[in-house]
N, CA, C and O atoms as a printed pandas DataFrame, in Angstrom:
     atom_number atom_name residue_name chain_id  residue_number  x_coord  y_coord  z_coord
0              1         N          MET        A               1  -44.358  -53.048  -10.750
1              2        CA          MET        A               1  -44.556  -52.812   -9.548
2              3         C          MET        A               1  -44.580  -52.288   -8.201
3              4         O          MET        A               1  -44.050  -53.020   -7.365
4              5         N          THR        A               2  -45.132  -51.051   -7.736
5              6        CA          THR        A               2  -44.112  -50.534   -6.565
6              7         C          THR        A               2  -45.155  -51.113   -5.220
7              8         O          THR        A               2  -46.342  -51.278   -4.938
8              9         N          SER        A               3  -43.503  -51.307   -4.546
9             10        CA          SER        A               3  -43.845  -52.130   -2.803
10            11         C          SER        A               3  -44.659  -50.919   -2.294
11            12         O          SER        A               3  -44.968  -49.976   -3.021
12            13         N          THR        A               4  -44.886  -50.990   -1.379
13            14        CA          THR        A               4  -45.888  -49.959   -0.166
14            15         C          THR        A               4  -45.504  -50.897    1.049
15            16         O          THR        A               4  -45.871  -52.072    1.015
16            17         N          ALA        A               5  -44.378  -50.150    2.712
17            18        CA          ALA        A               5  -44.399  -49.999    3.715
18            19         C          ALA        A               5  -45.942  -50.207    4.200
19            20         O          ALA        A               5  -46.906  -49.894    3.502
20            21         N          VAL        A               6  -46.050  -50.905    5.779
21            22        CA          VAL        A               6  -46.683  -49.766    6.632
22            23         C          VAL        A               6  -46.363  -48.091    6.824
23            24         O          VAL        A               6  -45.383  -47.520    7.303
24            25         N          THR        A               7  -47.208  -47.740    6.432
25            26        CA          THR        A               7  -47.801  -46.361    6.766
26            27         C          THR        A               7  -47.660  -46.170    8.689
27            28         O          THR        A               7  -48.041  -46.518    9.808
28            29         N          GLU        A               8  -46.738  -45.278    7.808
29            30        CA          GLU        A               8  -48.566  -43.647    9.110
30            31         C          GLU        A               8  -49.605  -43.845    9.277
31            32         O          GLU        A               8  -50.391  -44.478    9.981
32            33         N          LYS        A               9  -49.554  -43.410    8.760
33            34        CA          LYS        A               9  -51.343  -43.922    8.606
34            35         C          LYS        A               9  -52.018  -45.076    8.360
35            36         O          LYS        A               9  -53.052  -45.053    7.692
36            37         N          ASP        A              10  -51.322  -46.651    9.067
37            38        CA          ASP        A              10  -51.596  -47.981    8.533
38            39         C          ASP        A              10  -51.514  -48.005   10.037
39            40         O          ASP        A              10  -52.591  -48.350   10.524
40            41         N          ARG        A              11  -50.609  -47.758   10.900
41            42        CA          ARG        A              11  -50.411  -48.252   11.813
42            43         C          ARG        A              11  -50.806  -47.505   12.726
43            44         O          ARG        A              11  -50.894  -48.033   13.834
44            45         N          ALA        A              12  -51.223  -45.869   12.585
45            46        CA          ALA        A              12  -53.372  -45.532   13.171
46            47         C          ALA        A              12  -54.089  -45.575   13.198
47            48         O          ALA        A              12  -54.911  -44.944   13.863
48            49         N          ALA        A              13  -54.229  -46.674   12.190
49            50        CA          ALA        A              13  -55.751  -47.433   11.907
50            51         C          ALA        A              13  -55.107  -48.716   13.016
51            52         O          ALA        A              13  -55.575  -49.213   14.041
52            53         N          LEU        A              14  -54.220  -48.880   12.488
53            54        CA          LEU        A              14  -54.020  -50.513   13.125
54            55         C          LEU        A              14  -54.094  -50.277   15.124
55            56         O          LEU        A              14  -54.952  -50.871   15.778
56            57         N          ALA        A              15  -52.948  -49.244   15.856
57            58        CA          ALA        A              15  -54.063  -49.024   16.480
58            59         C          ALA        A              15  -55.156  -48.522   16.944
59            60         O          ALA        A              15  -55.226  -48.542   18.173
60            61         N          GLU        A              16  -56.160  -48.015   16.316
61            62        CA          GLU        A              16  -57.818  -47.877   17.165
62            63         C          GLU        A              16  -58.605  -48.874   16.782
63            64         O          GLU        A              16  -59.648  -49.127   17.386
64            65         N          PHE        A              17  -58.014  -49.848   15.275
65            66        CA          PHE        A              17  -58.125  -51.337   15.762
66            67         C          PHE        A              17  -58.448  -51.566   17.430
67            68         O          PHE        A              17  -59.320  -51.519   18.298
68            69         N          GLY        A              18  -56.835  -51.887   17.107
69            70        CA          GLY        A              18  -56.800  -52.794   17.967
70            71         C          GLY        A              18  -57.052  -52.322   19.491
71            72         O          GLY        A              18  -56.650  -53.134   20.325
72            73         N          SER        A              19  -57.587  -51.271   19.944
73            74        CA          SER        A              19  -57.501  -50.825   20.666
74            75         C          SER        A              19  -58.918  -50.308   20.927
75            76         O          SER        A              19  -59.026  -49.461   21.814
76            77         N          ARG        A              20  -60.291  -50.797   20.117
77            78        CA          ARG        A              20  -61.577  -50.851   19.350
78            79         C          ARG        A              20  -62.099  -52.388   19.894
79            80         O          ARG        A              20  -63.205  -52.822   20.217
80            81         N          VAL        A              21  -61.485  -52.655   19.865
81            82        CA          VAL        A              21  -61.127  -54.457   19.506
82            83         C          VAL        A              21  -61.014  -54.700   20.984
83            84         O          VAL        A              21  -62.016  -54.613   21.695
84            85         N          ARG        A              22  -59.444  -55.101   21.635
85            86        CA          ARG        A              22  -59.955  -54.465   22.864
86            87         C          ARG        A              22  -60.962  -54.379   23.822
87            88         O          ARG        A              22  -61.627  -55.374   24.113
88            89         N          ALA        A              23  -61.195  -52.995   24.487
89            90        CA          ALA        A              23  -62.735  -52.937   24.681
90            91         C          ALA        A              23  -64.081  -53.828   24.344
91            92         O          ALA        A              23  -64.989  -54.008   25.156
92            93         N          ALA        A              24  -64.049  -54.348   23.022
93            94        CA          ALA        A              24  -64.872  -54.516   22.795
94            95         C          ALA        A              24  -65.079  -56.514   22.764
95            96         O          ALA        A              24  -66.067  -57.152   22.403
96            97         N          LEU        A              25  -63.679  -57.054   23.311
97            98        CA          LEU        A              25  -63.662  -58.579   23.114
98            99         C          LEU        A              25  -63.089  -58.253   24.885
99           100         O          LEU        A              25  -63.771  -59.007   25.580
100          101         N          GLY        A              26  -62.654  -57.885   25.296
101          102        CA          GLY        A              26  -62.236  -58.333   26.577
102          103         C          GLY        A              26  -61.582  -59.080   26.659
103          104         O          GLY        A              26  -60.701  -59.092   25.799
104          105         N          PHE        A              27  -61.565  -59.901   27.443
105          106        CA          PHE        A              27  -61.072  -61.342   28.031
106          107         C          PHE        A              27  -61.053  -62.607   26.694
107          108         O          PHE        A              27  -60.364  -63.627   26.723
108          109         N          ASN        A              28  -61.828  -62.276   25.781
109          110        CA          ASN        A              28  -61.768  -63.087   24.610
110          111         C          ASN        A              28  -60.437  -63.591   23.667
111          112         O          ASN        A              28  -59.994  -64.621   23.157
112          113         N          LEU        A              29  -60.044  -61.835   23.821
113          114        CA          LEU        A              29  -59.127  -61.830   22.511
114          115         C          LEU        A              29  -57.998  -62.537   23.268
115          116         O          LEU        A              29  -57.620  -62.581   24.438
116          117         N          VAL        A              30  -57.538  -63.191   21.832
117          118        CA          VAL        A              30  -55.801  -63.392   22.654
118          119         C          VAL        A              30  -55.301  -63.211   21.385
119          120         O          VAL        A              30  -54.858  -64.273   20.948
120          121         N          ASP        A              31  -55.156  -61.957   20.342
121          122        CA          ASP        A              31  -53.703  -61.610   19.950
122          123         C          ASP        A              31  -54.546  -61.027   18.555
123          124         O          ASP        A              31  -55.249  -61.567   17.701
124          125         N          LEU        A              32  -54.021  -59.462   18.845
125          126        CA          LEU        A              32  -53.940  -59.565   16.668
126          127         C          LEU        A              32  -53.113  -59.642   15.917
127          128         O          LEU        A              32  -52.282  -59.023   16.583
128          129         N          ARG        A              33  -52.515  -59.933   14.893
129          130        CA          ARG        A              33  -52.102  -60.032   14.438
130          131         C          ARG        A              33  -51.859  -59.429   12.697
131          132         O          ARG        A              33  -52.812  -59.479   11.920
132          133         N          LEU        A              34  -50.938  -59.060   12.392
133          134        CA          LEU        A              34  -51.035  -57.472   10.869
134          135         C          LEU        A              34  -50.624  -59.257    9.758
135          136         O          LEU        A              34  -49.431  -59.562    9.771
136          137         N          PHE        A              35  -51.056  -59.695    9.390
137          138        CA          PHE        A              35  -50.478  -60.592    8.248
138          139         C          PHE        A              35  -50.613  -60.441    6.264
139          140         O          PHE        A              35  -51.612  -59.909    5.780
140          141         N          GLY        A              36  -49.933  -60.766    5.722
141          142        CA          GLY        A              36  -50.329  -61.106    4.040
142          143         C          GLY        A              36  -48.911  -59.810    3.603
143          144         O          GLY        A              36  -47.718  -59.959    3.867
144          145         N          SER        A              37  -49.618  -58.487    2.819
145          146        CA          SER        A              37  -48.456  -58.776    1.855
146          147         C          SER        A              37  -47.749  -56.765    2.480
147          148         O          SER        A              37  -46.925  -56.064    1.892
148          149         N          LYS        A              38  -48.461  -56.479    3.704
149          150        CA          LYS        A              38  -48.479  -55.239    4.617
150          151         C          LYS        A              38  -47.623  -55.302    5.671
151          152         O          LYS        A              38  -47.082  -54.429    6.350
152          153         N          ALA        A              39  -47.593  -56.669    5.688
153          154        CA          ALA        A              39  -46.448  -57.418    7.046
154          155         C          ALA        A              39  -45.791  -58.077    6.494
155          156         O          ALA        A              39  -44.896  -58.558    7.189
156          157         N          ARG        A              40  -45.799  -58.433    5.235
157          158        CA          ARG        A              40  -43.863  -58.866    4.762
158          159         C          ARG        A              40  -43.520  -57.760    3.940
159          160         O          ARG        A              40  -42.800  -58.051    2.984
160          161         N          GLY        A              41  -43.827  -56.635    4.053
161          162        CA          GLY        A              41  -43.792  -55.929    2.711
162          163         C          GLY        A              41  -43.360  -55.594    1.914
163          164         O          GLY        A              41  -42.494  -54.720    1.873
164          165         N          ASP        A              42  -43.974  -56.370    0.742
165          166        CA          ASP        A              42  -44.031  -56.540    0.084
166          167         C          ASP        A              42  -46.110  -56.132   -0.904
167          168         O          ASP        A              42  -46.509  -56.782   -1.870
168          169         N          ALA        A              43  -46.858  -55.071   -0.284
169          170        CA          ALA        A              43  -47.582  -54.775   -0.706
170          171         C          ALA        A              43  -47.677  -53.827   -1.407
171          172         O          ALA        A              43  -46.726  -53.060   -1.557
172          173         N          THR        A              44  -49.185  -53.600   -2.178
173          174        CA          THR        A              44  -49.610  -52.352   -3.599
174          175         C          THR        A              44  -49.762  -51.528   -2.757
175          176         O          THR        A              44  -49.783  -51.806   -1.558
176          177         N          PRO        A              45  -49.977  -49.677   -3.503
177          178        CA          PRO        A              45  -50.608  -49.387   -2.558
178          179         C          PRO        A              45  -52.631  -49.789   -2.930
179          180         O          PRO        A              45  -53.555  -49.303   -2.279
180          181         N          ASP        A              46  -52.706  -50.288   -3.536
181          182        CA          ASP        A              46  -54.025  -50.467   -2.879
182          183         C          ASP        A              46  -54.117  -51.794   -1.912
183          184         O          ASP        A              46  -55.171  -51.922   -1.290
184          185         N          SER        A              47  -53.087  -52.800   -1.735
185          186        CA          SER        A              47  -53.350  -53.185   -0.091
186          187         C          SER        A              47  -53.951  -53.284    0.489
187          188         O          SER        A              47  -54.639  -52.270    0.376
188          189         N          ALA        A              48  -54.611  -54.261    1.724
189          190        CA          ALA        A              48  -55.236  -54.626    2.843
190          191         C          ALA        A              48  -53.959  -54.684    3.464
191          192         O          ALA        A              48  -52.829  -55.080    3.179
192          193         N          LEU        A              49  -55.137  -53.609    5.368
193          194        CA          LEU        A              49  -54.392  -53.957    5.379
194          195         C          LEU        A              49  -55.020  -56.032    6.355
195          196         O          LEU        A              49  -56.178  -56.312    6.665
196          197         N          ASP        A              50  -54.145  -56.692    6.488
197          198        CA          ASP        A              50  -54.732  -57.546    6.525
198          199         C          ASP        A              50  -54.363  -58.016    8.252
199          200         O          ASP        A              50  -53.364  -58.468    8.811
200          201         N          VAL        A              51  -55.423  -57.722    8.592
201          202        CA          VAL        A              51  -55.293  -58.577   10.739
202          203         C          VAL        A              51  -56.088  -60.437   10.973
203          204         O          VAL        A              51  -56.970  -61.212   10.604
204          205         N          ALA        A              52  -55.036  -60.255   11.777
205          206        CA          ALA        A              52  -56.244  -61.770   12.096
206          207         C          ALA        A              52  -56.575  -61.562   13.836
207          208         O          ALA        A              52  -55.694  -61.330   14.664
208          209         N          VAL        A              53  -57.817  -61.683   14.098
209          210        CA          VAL        A              53  -58.079  -61.356   15.357
210          211         C          VAL        A              53  -58.425  -62.935   15.901
211          212         O          VAL        A              53  -59.453  -63.599   15.768
212          213         N          ILE        A              54  -57.206  -63.238   16.531
213          214        CA          ILE        A              54  -57.397  -64.033   17.423
214          215         C          ILE        A              54  -58.297  -63.998   18.535
215          216         O          ILE        A              54  -58.332  -63.066   19.338
216          217         N          ILE        A              55  -59.113  -65.141   18.587
217          218        CA          ILE        A              55  -59.871  -64.825   19.868
218          219         C          ILE        A              55  -60.327  -67.320   20.425
219          220         O          ILE        A              55  -60.437  -68.323   19.721
220          221         N          GLU        A              56  -60.411  -67.033   22.107
221          222        CA          GLU        A              56  -60.301  -67.661   22.673
222          223         C          GLU        A              56  -62.096  -68.862   22.812
223          224         O          GLU        A              56  -62.425  -70.047   22.785
224          225         N          ILE        A              57  -62.611  -67.711   22.931
225          226        CA          ILE        A              57  -64.613  -68.640   22.915
226          227         C          ILE        A              57  -65.238  -67.964   21.229
227          228         O          ILE        A              57  -65.340  -66.744   21.100
228          229         N          PRO        A              58  -65.582  -68.848   20.137
229          230        CA          PRO        A              58  -65.716  -68.882   19.227
230          231         C          PRO        A              58  -67.363  -68.002   19.646
231          232         O          PRO        A              58  -67.839  -68.564   20.633
232          233         N          ASN        A              59  -68.215  -66.915   19.192
233          234        CA          ASN        A              59  -69.384  -67.236   19.258
234          235         C          ASN        A              59  -69.883  -66.395   17.429
235          236         O          ASN        A              59  -68.790  -66.183   16.902
236          237         N          ASP        A              60  -70.601  -66.094   16.803
237          238        CA          ASP        A              60  -72.154  -66.133   15.820
238          239         C          ASP        A              60  -71.003  -64.337   16.212
239          240         O          ASP        A              60  -69.907  -64.186   15.672
240          241         N          GLY        A              61  -71.563  -63.342   17.116
241          242        CA          GLY        A              61  -71.307  -62.174   18.166
242          243         C          GLY        A              61  -69.989  -61.732   17.428
243          244         O          GLY        A              61  -69.874  -60.583   16.999
244          245         N          VAL        A              62  -69.233  -62.453   17.324
245          246        CA          VAL        A              62  -67.901  -61.574   18.061
246          247         C          VAL        A              62  -67.432  -60.782   15.733
247          248         O          VAL        A              62  -67.164  -59.609   15.472
248          249         N          GLU        A              63  -67.495  -61.584   14.996
249          250        CA          GLU        A              63  -67.325  -61.493   13.514
250          251         C          GLU        A              63  -68.370  -60.542   13.015
251          252         O          GLU        A              63  -68.349  -60.156   11.847
252          253         N          ASP        A              64  -69.464  -60.077   14.039
253          254        CA          ASP        A              64  -69.736  -58.468   13.678
254          255         C          ASP        A              64  -69.523  -58.238   13.961
255          256         O          ASP        A              64  -69.369  -57.146   13.416
256          257         N          ILE        A              65  -68.682  -58.196   15.774
257          258        CA          ILE        A              65  -68.902  -56.304   16.636
258          259         C          ILE        A              65  -67.122  -56.200   15.575
259          260         O          ILE        A              65  -66.707  -55.099   15.213
260          261         N          VAL        A              66  -66.293  -57.592   15.233
261          262        CA          VAL        A              66  -64.928  -57.102   14.343
262          263         C          VAL        A              66  -65.114  -56.192   13.313
263          264         O          VAL        A              66  -64.876  -54.988   13.407
264          265         N          ILE        A              67  -65.860  -57.192   11.579
265          266        CA          ILE        A              67  -66.040  -55.912   11.194
266          267         C          ILE        A              67  -67.006  -55.272   10.876
267          268         O          ILE        A              67  -67.426  -55.265    9.719
268          269         N          ASP        A              68  -67.558  -54.598   11.862
269          270        CA          ASP        A              68  -68.104  -53.022   12.691
270          271         C          ASP        A              68  -67.317  -52.318   12.783
271          272         O          ASP        A              68  -67.346  -51.384   11.981
272          273         N          ILE        A              69  -66.007  -52.370   13.953
273          274        CA          ILE        A              69  -65.340  -52.101   14.485
274          275         C          ILE        A              69  -64.160  -51.228   13.344
275          276         O          ILE        A              69  -63.595  -50.148   13.515
276          277         N          ALA        A              70  -64.085  -52.230   12.127
277          278        CA          ALA        A              70  -63.137  -52.103   11.146
278          279         C          ALA        A              70  -63.556  -51.560   10.016
279          280         O          ALA        A              70  -62.627  -51.036    9.401
280          281         N          PHE        A              71  -64.801  -51.458    9.388
281          282        CA          PHE        A              71  -66.032  -50.661    8.500
282          283         C          PHE        A              71  -65.521  -48.812    9.030
283          284         O          PHE        A              71  -64.941  -48.094    8.216
284          285         N          ASP        A              72  -65.716  -48.528    9.841
285          286        CA          ASP        A              72  -66.241  -46.997   11.480
286          287         C          ASP        A              72  -64.250  -47.195   10.911
287          288         O          ASP        A              72  -64.053  -46.441    9.959
288          289         N          ILE        A              73  -63.119  -47.886   11.258
289          290        CA          ILE        A              73  -61.720  -47.508   10.797
290          291         C          ILE        A              73  -61.453  -47.014    9.935
291          292         O          ILE        A              73  -60.817  -45.966    9.830
292          293         N          ASP        A              74  -62.209  -48.162    8.539
293          294        CA          ASP        A              74  -61.907  -47.721    7.378
294          295         C          ASP        A              74  -62.306  -46.722    6.649
295          296         O          ASP        A              74  -61.763  -46.444    5.580
296          297         N          LEU        A              75  -63.917  -45.664    7.450
297          298        CA          LEU        A              75  -64.005  -44.976    6.889
298          299         C          LEU        A              75  -63.117  -43.899    7.654
299          300         O          LEU        A              75  -62.697  -42.955    6.985
300          301         N          ALA        A              76  -62.878  -43.953    8.677
301          302        CA          ALA        A              76  -61.684  -42.657    9.696
302          303         C          ALA        A              76  -60.618  -42.029    9.041
303          304         O          ALA        A              76  -60.260  -40.852    8.986
304          305         N          PHE        A              77  -60.035  -43.437    8.384
305          306        CA          PHE        A              77  -58.965  -43.165    8.083
306          307         C          PHE        A              77  -58.112  -43.295    6.568
307          308         O          PHE        A              77  -56.908  -43.089    6.414
308          309         N          ASP        A              78  -59.074  -43.685    5.545
309          310        CA          ASP        A              78  -59.342  -43.566    3.815
310          311         C          ASP        A              78  -58.439  -45.345    4.616
311          312         O          ASP        A              78  -57.265  -45.231    4.263
312          313         N          VAL        A              79  -58.530  -46.268    5.168
313          314        CA          VAL        A              79  -57.052  -47.273    4.563
314          315         C          VAL        A              79  -58.207  -48.286    4.272
315          316         O          VAL        A              79  -59.304  -47.742    4.144
316          317         N          TYR        A              80  -58.188  -49.695    4.137
317          318        CA          TYR        A              80  -58.775  -51.296    4.093
318          319         C          TYR        A              80  -58.492  -51.846    4.955
319          320         O          TYR        A              80  -57.694  -52.674    4.516
320          321         N          LEU        A              81  -58.660  -52.098    6.736
321          322        CA          LEU        A              81  -58.890  -53.100    7.068
322          323         C          LEU        A              81  -59.419  -53.885    6.424
323          324         O          LEU        A              81  -60.156  -53.542    5.499
324          325         N          SER        A              82  -59.103  -55.671    6.854
325          326        CA          SER        A              82  -59.699  -56.627    6.284
326          327         C          SER        A              82  -59.149  -57.788    7.778
327          328         O          SER        A              82  -58.090  -58.392    7.948
328          329         N          PRO        A              83  -60.256  -57.720    8.533
329          330        CA          PRO        A              83  -60.063  -58.713    9.848
330          331         C          PRO        A              83  -60.255  -60.193    9.576
331          332         O          PRO        A              83  -60.085  -60.307    8.362
332          333         N          ARG        A              84  -60.503  -61.294   10.054
333          334        CA          ARG        A              84  -60.200  -61.942    9.451
334          335         C          ARG        A              84  -60.138  -62.924   11.388
335          336         O          ARG        A              84  -59.008  -62.839   11.869
336          337         N          VAL        A              85  -61.075  -63.636   12.229
337          338        CA          VAL        A              85  -61.484  -63.559   13.021
338          339         C          VAL        A              85  -61.621  -65.347   13.110
339          340         O          VAL        A              85  -62.468  -66.040   12.547
340          341         N          ILE        A              86  -60.376  -65.845   14.101
341          342        CA          ILE        A              86  -60.103  -66.344   14.295
342          343         C          ILE        A              86  -59.974  -67.376   15.550
343          344         O          ILE        A              86  -59.075  -66.992   16.298
344          345         N          PRO        A              87  -60.535  -68.446   15.958
345          346        CA          PRO        A              87  -60.729  -69.435   17.251
346          347         C          PRO        A              87  -59.149  -69.589   17.497
347          348         O          PRO        A              87  -58.192  -69.189   16.835
348          349         N          THR        A              88  -59.226  -70.262   18.608
349          350        CA          THR        A              88  -57.673  -70.586   19.416
350          351         C          THR        A              88  -57.688  -72.215   18.663
351          352         O          THR        A              88  -56.756  -72.738   18.052
352          353         N          ALA        A              89  -58.945  -72.744   18.912
353          354        CA          ALA        A              89  -59.262  -74.133   18.390
354          355         C          ALA        A              89  -58.808  -74.662   17.382
355          356         O          ALA        A              89  -58.446  -75.835   17.293
356          357         N          VAL        A              90  -58.788  -73.777   16.471
357          358        CA          VAL        A              90  -58.726  -73.916   14.993
358          359         C          VAL        A              90  -57.231  -74.314   14.525
359          360         O          VAL        A              90  -56.981  -74.474   13.330
360          361         N          LEU        A              91  -56.054  -72.532   15.954
361          362        CA          LEU        A              91  -54.314  -72.568   15.648
362          363         C          LEU        A              91  -53.889  -73.974   16.038
363          364         O          LEU        A              91  -52.776  -74.392   15.719
364          365         N          ARG        A              92  -55.161  -75.054   17.043
365          366        CA          ARG        A              92  -54.692  -75.295   17.508
366          367         C          ARG        A              92  -54.392  -77.454   16.969
367          368         O          ARG        A              92  -53.862  -78.566   16.977
368          369         N          ASP        A              93  -55.169  -76.610   16.677
369          370        CA          ASP        A              93  -55.932  -78.435   15.378
370          371         C          ASP        A              93  -54.674  -78.555   14.665
371          372         O          ASP        A              93  -53.821  -77.674   14.567
372          373         N          PRO        A              94  -54.613  -80.420   13.888
373          374        CA          PRO        A              94  -53.401  -80.271   13.967
374          375         C          PRO        A              94  -53.547  -81.111   12.777
375          376         O          PRO        A              94  -52.551  -81.471   12.150
């Protein structure tokens, strides 16, 4: 199995995704974090770009917005972004 690191195309897609998510969510966005095999450096060529989208205030519309942005980035950059919307309360829960 061949290991694949984050490529220039991945970086460009992540930058555009981050820019669009920041613009759409504003102050509700706490952080964006790459995780999974791409972050660890043990991805395969078919691995997704797993991105944690950490938000302060959860609501039903946020996940739809993030998924729509990811879909647009997938098509524009020929990558597979897999976002996970996570409210900060989940991270603080013991």
